[in-house]
Short mmCIF file of C-alpha atoms in Angstrom, two decimals:
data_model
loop_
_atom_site.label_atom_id
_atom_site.label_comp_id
_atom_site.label_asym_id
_atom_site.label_seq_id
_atom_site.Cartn_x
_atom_site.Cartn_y
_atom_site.Cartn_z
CA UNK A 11 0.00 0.00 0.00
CA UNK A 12 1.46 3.16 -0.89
CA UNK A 13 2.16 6.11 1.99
CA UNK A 14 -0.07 9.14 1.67
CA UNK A 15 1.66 12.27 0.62
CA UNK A 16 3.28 14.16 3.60
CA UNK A 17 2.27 17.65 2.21
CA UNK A 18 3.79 20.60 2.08
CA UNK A 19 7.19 21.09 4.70
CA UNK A 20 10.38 22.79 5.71
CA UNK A 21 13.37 21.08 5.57
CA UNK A 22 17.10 22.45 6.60
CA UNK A 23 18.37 21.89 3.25
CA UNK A 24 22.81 21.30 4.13
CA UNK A 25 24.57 22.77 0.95
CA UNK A 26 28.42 21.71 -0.04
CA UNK A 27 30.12 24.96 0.20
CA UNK A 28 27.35 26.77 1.61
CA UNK A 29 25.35 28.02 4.14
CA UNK A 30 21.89 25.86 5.20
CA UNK A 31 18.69 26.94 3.63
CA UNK A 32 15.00 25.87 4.81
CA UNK A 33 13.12 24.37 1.84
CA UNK A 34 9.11 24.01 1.01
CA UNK A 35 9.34 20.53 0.18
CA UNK A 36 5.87 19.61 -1.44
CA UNK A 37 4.49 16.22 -3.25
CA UNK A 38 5.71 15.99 -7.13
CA UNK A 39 9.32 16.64 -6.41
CA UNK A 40 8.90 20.25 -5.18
CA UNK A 41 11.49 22.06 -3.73
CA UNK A 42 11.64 26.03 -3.60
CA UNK A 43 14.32 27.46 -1.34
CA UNK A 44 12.76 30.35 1.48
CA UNK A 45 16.34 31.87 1.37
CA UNK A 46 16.08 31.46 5.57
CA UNK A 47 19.34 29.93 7.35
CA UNK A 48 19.07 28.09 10.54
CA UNK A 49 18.54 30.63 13.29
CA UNK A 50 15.46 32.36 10.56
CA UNK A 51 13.19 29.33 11.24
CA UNK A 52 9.91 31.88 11.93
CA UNK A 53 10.44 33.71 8.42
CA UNK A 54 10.96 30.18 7.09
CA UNK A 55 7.68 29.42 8.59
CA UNK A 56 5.84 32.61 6.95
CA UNK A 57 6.97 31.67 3.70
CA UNK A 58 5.09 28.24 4.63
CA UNK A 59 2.33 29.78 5.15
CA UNK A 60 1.88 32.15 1.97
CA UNK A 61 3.16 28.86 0.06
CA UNK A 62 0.05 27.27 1.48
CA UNK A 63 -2.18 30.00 1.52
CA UNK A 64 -1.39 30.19 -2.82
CA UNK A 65 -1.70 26.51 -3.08
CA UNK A 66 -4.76 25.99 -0.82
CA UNK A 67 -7.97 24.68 -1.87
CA UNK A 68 -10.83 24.41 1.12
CA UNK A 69 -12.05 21.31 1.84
CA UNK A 70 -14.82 22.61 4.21
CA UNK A 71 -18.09 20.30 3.84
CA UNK A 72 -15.89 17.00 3.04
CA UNK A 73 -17.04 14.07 5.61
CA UNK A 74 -13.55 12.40 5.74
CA UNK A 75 -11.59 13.38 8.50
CA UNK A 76 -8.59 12.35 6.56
CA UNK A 77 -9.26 15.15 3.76
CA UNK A 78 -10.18 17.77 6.22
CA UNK A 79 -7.36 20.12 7.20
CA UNK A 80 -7.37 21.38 10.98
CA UNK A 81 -6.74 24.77 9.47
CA UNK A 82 -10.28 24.35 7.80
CA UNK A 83 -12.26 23.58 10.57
CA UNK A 84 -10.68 26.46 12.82
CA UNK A 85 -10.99 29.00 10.14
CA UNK A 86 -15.11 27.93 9.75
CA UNK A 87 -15.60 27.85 13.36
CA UNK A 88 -14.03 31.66 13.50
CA UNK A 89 -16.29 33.20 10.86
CA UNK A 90 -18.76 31.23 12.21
CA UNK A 91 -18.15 32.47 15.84
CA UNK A 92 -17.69 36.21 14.42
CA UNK A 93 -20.43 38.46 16.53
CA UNK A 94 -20.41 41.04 13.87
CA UNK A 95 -20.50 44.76 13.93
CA UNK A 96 -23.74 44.80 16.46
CA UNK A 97 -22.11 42.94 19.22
CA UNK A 98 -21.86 44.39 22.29
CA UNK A 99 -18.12 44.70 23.62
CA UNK A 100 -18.56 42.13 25.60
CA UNK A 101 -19.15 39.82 22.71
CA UNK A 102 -16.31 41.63 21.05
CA UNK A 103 -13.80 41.37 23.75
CA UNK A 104 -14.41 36.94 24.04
CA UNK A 105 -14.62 37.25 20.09
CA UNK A 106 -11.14 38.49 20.43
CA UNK A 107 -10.01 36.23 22.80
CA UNK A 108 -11.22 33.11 20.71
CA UNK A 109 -8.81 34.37 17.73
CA UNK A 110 -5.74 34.64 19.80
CA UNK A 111 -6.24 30.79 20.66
CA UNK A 112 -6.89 29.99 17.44
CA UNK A 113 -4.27 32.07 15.75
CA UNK A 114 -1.70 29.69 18.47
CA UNK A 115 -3.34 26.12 17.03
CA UNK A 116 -2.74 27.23 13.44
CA UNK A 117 0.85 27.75 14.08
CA UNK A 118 1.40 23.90 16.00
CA UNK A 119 -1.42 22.11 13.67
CA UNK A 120 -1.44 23.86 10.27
CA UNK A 121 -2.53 21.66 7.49
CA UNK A 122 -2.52 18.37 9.57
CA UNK A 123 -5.70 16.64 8.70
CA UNK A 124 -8.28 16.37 11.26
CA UNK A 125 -7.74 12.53 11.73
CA UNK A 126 -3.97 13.30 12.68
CA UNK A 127 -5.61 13.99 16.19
CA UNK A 128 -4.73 11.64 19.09
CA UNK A 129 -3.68 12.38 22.50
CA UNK A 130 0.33 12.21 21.65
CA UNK A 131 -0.31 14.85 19.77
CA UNK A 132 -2.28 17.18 22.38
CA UNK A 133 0.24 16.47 24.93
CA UNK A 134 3.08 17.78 21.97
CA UNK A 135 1.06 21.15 21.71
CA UNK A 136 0.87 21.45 25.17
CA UNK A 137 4.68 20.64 25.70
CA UNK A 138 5.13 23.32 22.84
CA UNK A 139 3.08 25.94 24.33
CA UNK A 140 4.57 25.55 28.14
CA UNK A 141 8.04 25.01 26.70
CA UNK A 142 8.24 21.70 28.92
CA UNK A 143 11.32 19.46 27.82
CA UNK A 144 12.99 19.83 24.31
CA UNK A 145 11.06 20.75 21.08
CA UNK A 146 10.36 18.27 18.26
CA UNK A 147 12.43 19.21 15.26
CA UNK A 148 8.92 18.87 13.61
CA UNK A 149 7.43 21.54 16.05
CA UNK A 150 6.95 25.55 14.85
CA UNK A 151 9.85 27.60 16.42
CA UNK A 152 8.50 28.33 20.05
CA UNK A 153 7.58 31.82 21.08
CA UNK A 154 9.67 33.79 23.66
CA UNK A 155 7.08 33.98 26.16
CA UNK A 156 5.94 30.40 27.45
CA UNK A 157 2.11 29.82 28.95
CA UNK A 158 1.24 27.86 31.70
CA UNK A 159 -0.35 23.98 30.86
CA UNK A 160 -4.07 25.54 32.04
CA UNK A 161 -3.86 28.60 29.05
CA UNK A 162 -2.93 25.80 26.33
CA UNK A 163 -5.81 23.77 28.34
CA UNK A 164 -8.19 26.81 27.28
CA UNK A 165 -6.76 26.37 23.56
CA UNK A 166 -7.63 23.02 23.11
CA UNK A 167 -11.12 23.36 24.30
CA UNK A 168 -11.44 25.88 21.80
CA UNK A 169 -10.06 23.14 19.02
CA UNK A 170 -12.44 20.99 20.40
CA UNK A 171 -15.12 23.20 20.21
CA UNK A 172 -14.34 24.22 16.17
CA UNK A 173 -14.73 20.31 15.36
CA UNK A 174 -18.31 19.84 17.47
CA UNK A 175 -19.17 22.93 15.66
CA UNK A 176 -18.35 21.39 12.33
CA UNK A 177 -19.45 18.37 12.89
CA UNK A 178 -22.85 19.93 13.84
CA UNK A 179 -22.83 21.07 10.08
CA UNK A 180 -21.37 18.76 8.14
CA UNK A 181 -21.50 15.21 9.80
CA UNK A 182 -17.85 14.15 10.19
CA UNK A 183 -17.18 10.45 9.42
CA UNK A 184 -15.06 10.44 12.62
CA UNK A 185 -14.84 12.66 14.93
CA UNK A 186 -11.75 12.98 17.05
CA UNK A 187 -11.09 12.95 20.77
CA UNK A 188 -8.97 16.10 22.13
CA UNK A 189 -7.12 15.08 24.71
CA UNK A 190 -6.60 17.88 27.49
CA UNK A 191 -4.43 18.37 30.34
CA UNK A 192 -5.78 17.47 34.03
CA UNK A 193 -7.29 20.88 35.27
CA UNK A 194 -5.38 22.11 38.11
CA UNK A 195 -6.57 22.63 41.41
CA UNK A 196 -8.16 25.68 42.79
CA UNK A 197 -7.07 27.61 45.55
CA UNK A 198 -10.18 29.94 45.57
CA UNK A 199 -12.51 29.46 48.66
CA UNK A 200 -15.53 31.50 50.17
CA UNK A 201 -14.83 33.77 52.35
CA UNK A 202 -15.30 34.22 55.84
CA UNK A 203 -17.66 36.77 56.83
CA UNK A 204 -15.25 38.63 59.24
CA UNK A 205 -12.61 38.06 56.01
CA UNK A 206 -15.32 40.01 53.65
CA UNK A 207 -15.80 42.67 56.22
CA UNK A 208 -12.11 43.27 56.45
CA UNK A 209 -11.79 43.42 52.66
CA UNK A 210 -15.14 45.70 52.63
CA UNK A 211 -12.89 48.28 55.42
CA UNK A 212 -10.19 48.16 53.46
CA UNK A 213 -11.70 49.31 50.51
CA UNK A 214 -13.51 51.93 52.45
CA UNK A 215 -9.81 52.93 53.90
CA UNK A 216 -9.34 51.74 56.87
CA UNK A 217 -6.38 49.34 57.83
CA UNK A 218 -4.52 48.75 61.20
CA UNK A 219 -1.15 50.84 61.64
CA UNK A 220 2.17 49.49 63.24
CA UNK A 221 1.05 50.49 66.57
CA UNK A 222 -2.03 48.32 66.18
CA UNK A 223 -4.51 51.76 65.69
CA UNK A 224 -7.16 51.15 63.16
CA UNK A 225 -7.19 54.57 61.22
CA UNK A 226 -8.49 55.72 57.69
CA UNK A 227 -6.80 56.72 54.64
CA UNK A 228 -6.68 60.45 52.95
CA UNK A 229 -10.40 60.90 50.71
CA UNK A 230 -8.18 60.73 47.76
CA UNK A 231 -7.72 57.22 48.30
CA UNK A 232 -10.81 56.55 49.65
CA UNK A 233 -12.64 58.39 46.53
CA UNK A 234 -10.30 56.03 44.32
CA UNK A 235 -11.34 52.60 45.97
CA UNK A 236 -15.42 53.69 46.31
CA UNK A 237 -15.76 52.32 43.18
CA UNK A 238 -14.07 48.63 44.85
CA UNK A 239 -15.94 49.13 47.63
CA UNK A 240 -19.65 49.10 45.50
CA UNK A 241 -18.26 46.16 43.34
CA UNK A 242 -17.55 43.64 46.54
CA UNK A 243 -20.73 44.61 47.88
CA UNK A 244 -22.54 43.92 44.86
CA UNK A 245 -21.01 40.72 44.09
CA UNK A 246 -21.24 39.68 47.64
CA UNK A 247 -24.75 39.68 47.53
CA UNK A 248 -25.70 38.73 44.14
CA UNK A 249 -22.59 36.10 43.19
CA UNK A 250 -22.74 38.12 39.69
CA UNK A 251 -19.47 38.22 37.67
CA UNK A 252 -17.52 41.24 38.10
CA UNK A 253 -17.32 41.91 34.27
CA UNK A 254 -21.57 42.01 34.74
CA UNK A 255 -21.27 44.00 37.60
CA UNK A 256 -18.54 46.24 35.35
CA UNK A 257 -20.97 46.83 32.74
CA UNK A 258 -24.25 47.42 34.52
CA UNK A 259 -26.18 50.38 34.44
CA UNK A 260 -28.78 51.95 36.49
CA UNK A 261 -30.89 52.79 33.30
CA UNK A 262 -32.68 50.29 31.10
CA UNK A 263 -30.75 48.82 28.08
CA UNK A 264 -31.07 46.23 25.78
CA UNK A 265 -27.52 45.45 24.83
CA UNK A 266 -25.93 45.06 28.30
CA UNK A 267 -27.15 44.44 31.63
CA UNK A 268 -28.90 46.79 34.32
CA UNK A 269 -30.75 46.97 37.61
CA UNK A 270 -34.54 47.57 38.13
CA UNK A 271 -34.34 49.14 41.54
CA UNK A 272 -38.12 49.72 41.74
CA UNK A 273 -38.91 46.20 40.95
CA UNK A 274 -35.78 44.55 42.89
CA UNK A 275 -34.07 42.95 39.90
CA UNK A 276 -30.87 42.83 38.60
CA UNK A 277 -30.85 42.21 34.94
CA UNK A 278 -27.03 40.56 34.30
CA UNK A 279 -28.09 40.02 30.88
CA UNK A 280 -29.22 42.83 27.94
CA UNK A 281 -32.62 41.58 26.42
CA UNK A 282 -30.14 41.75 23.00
CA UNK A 283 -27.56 40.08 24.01
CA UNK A 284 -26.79 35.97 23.78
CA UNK A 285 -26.28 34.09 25.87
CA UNK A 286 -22.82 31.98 26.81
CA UNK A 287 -21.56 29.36 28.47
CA UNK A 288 -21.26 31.21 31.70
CA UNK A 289 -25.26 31.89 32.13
CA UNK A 290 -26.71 35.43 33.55
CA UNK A 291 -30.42 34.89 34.54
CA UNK A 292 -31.96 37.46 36.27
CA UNK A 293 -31.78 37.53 40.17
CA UNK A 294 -34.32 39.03 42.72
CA UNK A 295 -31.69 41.37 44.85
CA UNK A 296 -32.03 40.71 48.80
CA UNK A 297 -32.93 43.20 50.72
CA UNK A 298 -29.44 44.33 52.26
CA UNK A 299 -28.32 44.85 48.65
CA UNK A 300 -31.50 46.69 47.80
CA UNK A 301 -31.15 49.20 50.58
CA UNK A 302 -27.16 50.49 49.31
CA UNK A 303 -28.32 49.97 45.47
CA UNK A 304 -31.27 52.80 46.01
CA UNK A 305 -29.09 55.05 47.76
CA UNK A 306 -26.35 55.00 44.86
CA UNK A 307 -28.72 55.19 42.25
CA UNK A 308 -30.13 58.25 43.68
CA UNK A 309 -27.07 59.92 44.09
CA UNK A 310 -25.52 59.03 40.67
CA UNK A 311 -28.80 60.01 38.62
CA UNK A 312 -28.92 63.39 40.24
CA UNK A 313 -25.10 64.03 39.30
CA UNK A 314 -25.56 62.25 36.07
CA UNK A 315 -23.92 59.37 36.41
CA UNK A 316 -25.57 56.35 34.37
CA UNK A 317 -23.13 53.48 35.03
CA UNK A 318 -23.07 52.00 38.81
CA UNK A 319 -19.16 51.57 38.27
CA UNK A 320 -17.68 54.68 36.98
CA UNK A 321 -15.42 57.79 36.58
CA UNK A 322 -16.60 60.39 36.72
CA UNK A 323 -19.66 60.02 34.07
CA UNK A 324 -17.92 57.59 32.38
CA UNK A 325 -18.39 53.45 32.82
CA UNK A 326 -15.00 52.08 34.06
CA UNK A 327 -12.81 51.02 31.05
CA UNK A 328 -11.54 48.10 32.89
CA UNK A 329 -10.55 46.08 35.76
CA UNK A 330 -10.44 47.44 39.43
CA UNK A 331 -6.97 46.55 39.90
CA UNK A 332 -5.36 49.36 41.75
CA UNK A 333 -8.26 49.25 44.16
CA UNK A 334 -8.98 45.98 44.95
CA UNK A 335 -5.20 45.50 45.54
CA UNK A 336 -4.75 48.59 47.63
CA UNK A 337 -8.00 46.98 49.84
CA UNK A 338 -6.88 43.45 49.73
CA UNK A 339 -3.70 44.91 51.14
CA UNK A 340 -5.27 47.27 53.92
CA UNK A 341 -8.03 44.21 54.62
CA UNK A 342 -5.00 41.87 55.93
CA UNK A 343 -4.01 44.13 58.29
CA UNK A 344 -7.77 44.09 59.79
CA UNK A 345 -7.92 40.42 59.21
CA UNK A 346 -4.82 38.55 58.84
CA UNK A 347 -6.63 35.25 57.61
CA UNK A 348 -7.73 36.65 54.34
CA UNK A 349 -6.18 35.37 51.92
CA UNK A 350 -3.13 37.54 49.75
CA UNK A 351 -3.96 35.72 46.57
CA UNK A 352 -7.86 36.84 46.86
CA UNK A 353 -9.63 37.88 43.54
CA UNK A 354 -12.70 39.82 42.41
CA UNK A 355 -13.74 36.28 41.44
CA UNK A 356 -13.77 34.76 44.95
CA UNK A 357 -16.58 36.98 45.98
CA UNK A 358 -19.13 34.86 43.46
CA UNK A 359 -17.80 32.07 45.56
CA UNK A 360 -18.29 33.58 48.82
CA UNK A 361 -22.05 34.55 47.63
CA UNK A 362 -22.26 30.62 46.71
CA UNK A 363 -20.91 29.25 50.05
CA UNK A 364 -23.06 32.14 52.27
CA UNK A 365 -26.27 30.46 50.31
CA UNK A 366 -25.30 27.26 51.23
CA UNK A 367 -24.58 28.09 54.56
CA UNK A 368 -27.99 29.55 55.06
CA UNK A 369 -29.84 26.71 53.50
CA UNK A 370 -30.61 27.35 50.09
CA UNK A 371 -31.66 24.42 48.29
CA UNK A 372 -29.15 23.20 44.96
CA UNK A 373 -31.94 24.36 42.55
CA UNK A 374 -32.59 27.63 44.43
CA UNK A 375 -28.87 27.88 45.03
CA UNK A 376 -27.96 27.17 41.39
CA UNK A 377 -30.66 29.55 39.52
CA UNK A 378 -29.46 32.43 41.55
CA UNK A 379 -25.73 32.08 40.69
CA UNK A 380 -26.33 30.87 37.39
CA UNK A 381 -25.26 27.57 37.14
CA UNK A 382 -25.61 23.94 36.90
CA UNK A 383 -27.57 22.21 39.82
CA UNK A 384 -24.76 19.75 39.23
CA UNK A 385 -22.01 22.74 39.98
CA UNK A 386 -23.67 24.01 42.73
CA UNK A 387 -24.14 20.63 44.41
CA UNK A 388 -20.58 19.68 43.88
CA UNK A 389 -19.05 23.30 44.93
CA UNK A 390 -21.42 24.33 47.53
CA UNK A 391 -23.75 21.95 49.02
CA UNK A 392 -21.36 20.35 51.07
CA UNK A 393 -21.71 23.77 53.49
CA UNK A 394 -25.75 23.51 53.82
CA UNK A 395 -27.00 22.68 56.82
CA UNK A 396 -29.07 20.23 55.37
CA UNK A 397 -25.67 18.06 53.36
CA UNK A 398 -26.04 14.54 55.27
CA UNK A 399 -28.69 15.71 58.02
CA UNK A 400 -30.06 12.73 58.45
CA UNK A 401 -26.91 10.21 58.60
CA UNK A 402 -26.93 10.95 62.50
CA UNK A 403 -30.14 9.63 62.67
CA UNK A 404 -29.35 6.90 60.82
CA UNK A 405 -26.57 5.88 63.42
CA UNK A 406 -29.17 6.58 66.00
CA UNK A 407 -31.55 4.07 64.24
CA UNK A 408 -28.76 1.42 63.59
CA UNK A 409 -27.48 1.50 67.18
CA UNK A 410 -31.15 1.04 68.55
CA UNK A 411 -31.80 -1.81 65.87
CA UNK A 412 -28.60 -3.58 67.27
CA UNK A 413 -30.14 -3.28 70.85
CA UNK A 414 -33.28 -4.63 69.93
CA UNK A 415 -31.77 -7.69 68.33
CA UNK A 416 -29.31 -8.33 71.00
CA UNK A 417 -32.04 -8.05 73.44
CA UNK A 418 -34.69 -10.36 71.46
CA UNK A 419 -31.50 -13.19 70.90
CA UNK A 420 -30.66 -12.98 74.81
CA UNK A 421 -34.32 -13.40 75.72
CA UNK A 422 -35.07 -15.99 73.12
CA UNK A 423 -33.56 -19.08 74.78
CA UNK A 424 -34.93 -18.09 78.16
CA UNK A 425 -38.29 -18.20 76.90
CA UNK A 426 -37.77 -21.75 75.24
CA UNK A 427 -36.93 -23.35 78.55
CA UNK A 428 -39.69 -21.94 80.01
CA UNK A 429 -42.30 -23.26 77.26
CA UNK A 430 -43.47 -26.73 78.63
CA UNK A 431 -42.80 -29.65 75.89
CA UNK A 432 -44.95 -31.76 74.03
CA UNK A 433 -45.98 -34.94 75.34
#
């Protein structure tokens, strides 16, 4: 049986007399030189690529796995994927995100057919992405900056994801397994609630000095972190993402999300927007929450201010960094058990172990956060008051059970002896 073309290659073409080239090597005897020497391997690569971007021919609604390029099947799943010009910047910004990972499995995979997947070859992209042991000559030169085994965990899925999607259109013969990397553990926990109020002082600017006096910080600072301080109390409250809670506005909108103060909802979803993966029902807002978010919301309309995280009149343009590390920082010297590594994120996990805690059941539990009653059961549940409630009982019962046998067996023969015989 005859070996199936290897398709188009470099090679490091050794020359009598002469310096090294790379080569495209291609089926039919081709050979054109890229004029790159050893130590130009990427611009050897990019004449690879405009070789194959000349010669290619899609293969996009073929069945065989074998004819189907990887480079096919990420390219459809990107325009696919592509929100277009009405998506909200949220759309935009994971939009983005999804091309950077896919832009990083063209480079490893190029034109390897689909049915060149297998797990050796997941764990090479993975040992090419974290830079773990030495590269394959076979391999793409390596980028400078090396990920960690969890980012090219996140790339995968996304390879994953482009062949689902195509198979969803097309009906592959095969469809591959992609093999991914175990996910590593995480060190995020709910907080305490003596940990959240230390957090919540330290973003109002308080923090303990060397003599041990608590004391405040100039208004300066504390006008800087008032935007951290509304975001932890938001999200302790309502578990929402902080991007949500980023982008939320006290004014109806149809293309992001917003809070009905007057009816006691918070909207984490625009009535325009799609939904994801990471789900954003609607959630009735407790009362605690309801009390601060009327307050701001008067206050901010009567100066004009639309967004509930801003500056100035502005929405915030991104992350709270500055102030959620200036009252993580302050918060440990309140509390010395919260924890340094502590994210925005942690406070959807403190809202999650609070509900638990105060015996919310899964399906409640898991409809207010968001999630799977599967997630929340696994996560959270374990805190309820309710997890198990009934396997002291069942001790109890066992224990009494045991008593009532041992004291029918020791009574039996008695009883025997006692019975006259039959004559």
């Amino acid at each position: 049986m005859p070996r199936p073309p290897k398709g188009p290659r470099l090679f490091l073409r050794e020359r009598r007399g002469r310096a090294a080239v790379f080569v495209i090597l291609d089926s039919g005897g081709i050979e054109i030189s890229t004029g790159c020497g050893p130590s130009e391997r990427a611009g050897a690569e990019e004449a690879l690529a405009r070789y194959l971007t000349r010669k290619h021919t899609s293969a996009v609604g073929t069945h065989n796995p074998g004819a189907l390029p990887i480079a096919d099947v990420l390219n459809f799943y990107a325009d696919h994927k592509d929100p277009g010009e009405a998506a909200t910047p949220r759309e935009k910004d994971l939009y983005d995100r999804s091309l950077i990972y896919v832009e990083h499995l063209l480079r490893f995979f190029g034109t390897r057919p689909i049915s060149d997947i297998r797990a050796a070859i997941c764990r090479d992209y993975v040992r090419w992405r974290t830079h773990e042991g030495p590269a394959a000559p076979e391999w793409p030169e390596r980028r400078a900056r090396k990920v960690s085994d969890q980012t090219a965990r996140r790339e995968l899925v996304v390879l994953s994801a482009a062949i689902n999607h195509y198979h969803a259109e097309f009906t592959l013969d095969m469809v591959p397994a992609v093999t991914l990397p175990a996910m590593a553990p995480t060190n995020r926990r709910g907080l305490e609630h003596r940990e959240a109020a230390a957090l919540l002082a330290g973003a109002l600017g308080f923090y303990r000095d060397d003599t041990g006096r608590i004391i405040r910080r100039p208004k300066s600072t504390r006008t800087q972190r008032k935007r951290t301080a509304r975001l932890i109390i938001i999200a302790l409250y309502s578990g929402s993402r902080h991007g949500a809670i980023r982008e939320s506005s006290w004014l109806p909108r149809m293309d992001g999300p917003w809070i009905d103060v007057d009816r006691g909802i918070l909207h984490r979803r625009g009535i325009a927007e799609k939904e994801t993966d990471k789900r954003r029902p609607p959630a009735r807002i407790p009362p605690r929450l309801l009390a601060h978010l009327r307050r701001w919301r008067e206050a901010d309309l009567a100066a004009g201010r639309q967004w509930v995280i801003s500056v100035g009149a502005e929405k915030i343009a991104g992350k709270v960094r500055k102030g959620w590390a200036g009252a993580r920082i302050d918060g440990r010297t309140l509390c010395d058990t919260l924890p340094a590594s502590a994210t925005p994120h942690w406070l959807r996990h403190t809202a999650g172990t609070w509900l638990a805690q105060g015996g919310a059941s899964v399906r409640e539990g898991a409809d207010y956060l968001g999630m799977s009653e599967e997630v929340f059961e696994r996560v959270y549940y374990h805190q309820s008051p309710d997890f198990q409630e009934r396997i002291g009982d069942a001790f109890s019962a066992a224990k009494g059970r045991a008593r009532a046998i041992r004291e029918r067996n020791e009574a039996g023969p008695k009883n025997a002896q006692e019975t006259p015989g039959k004559g």
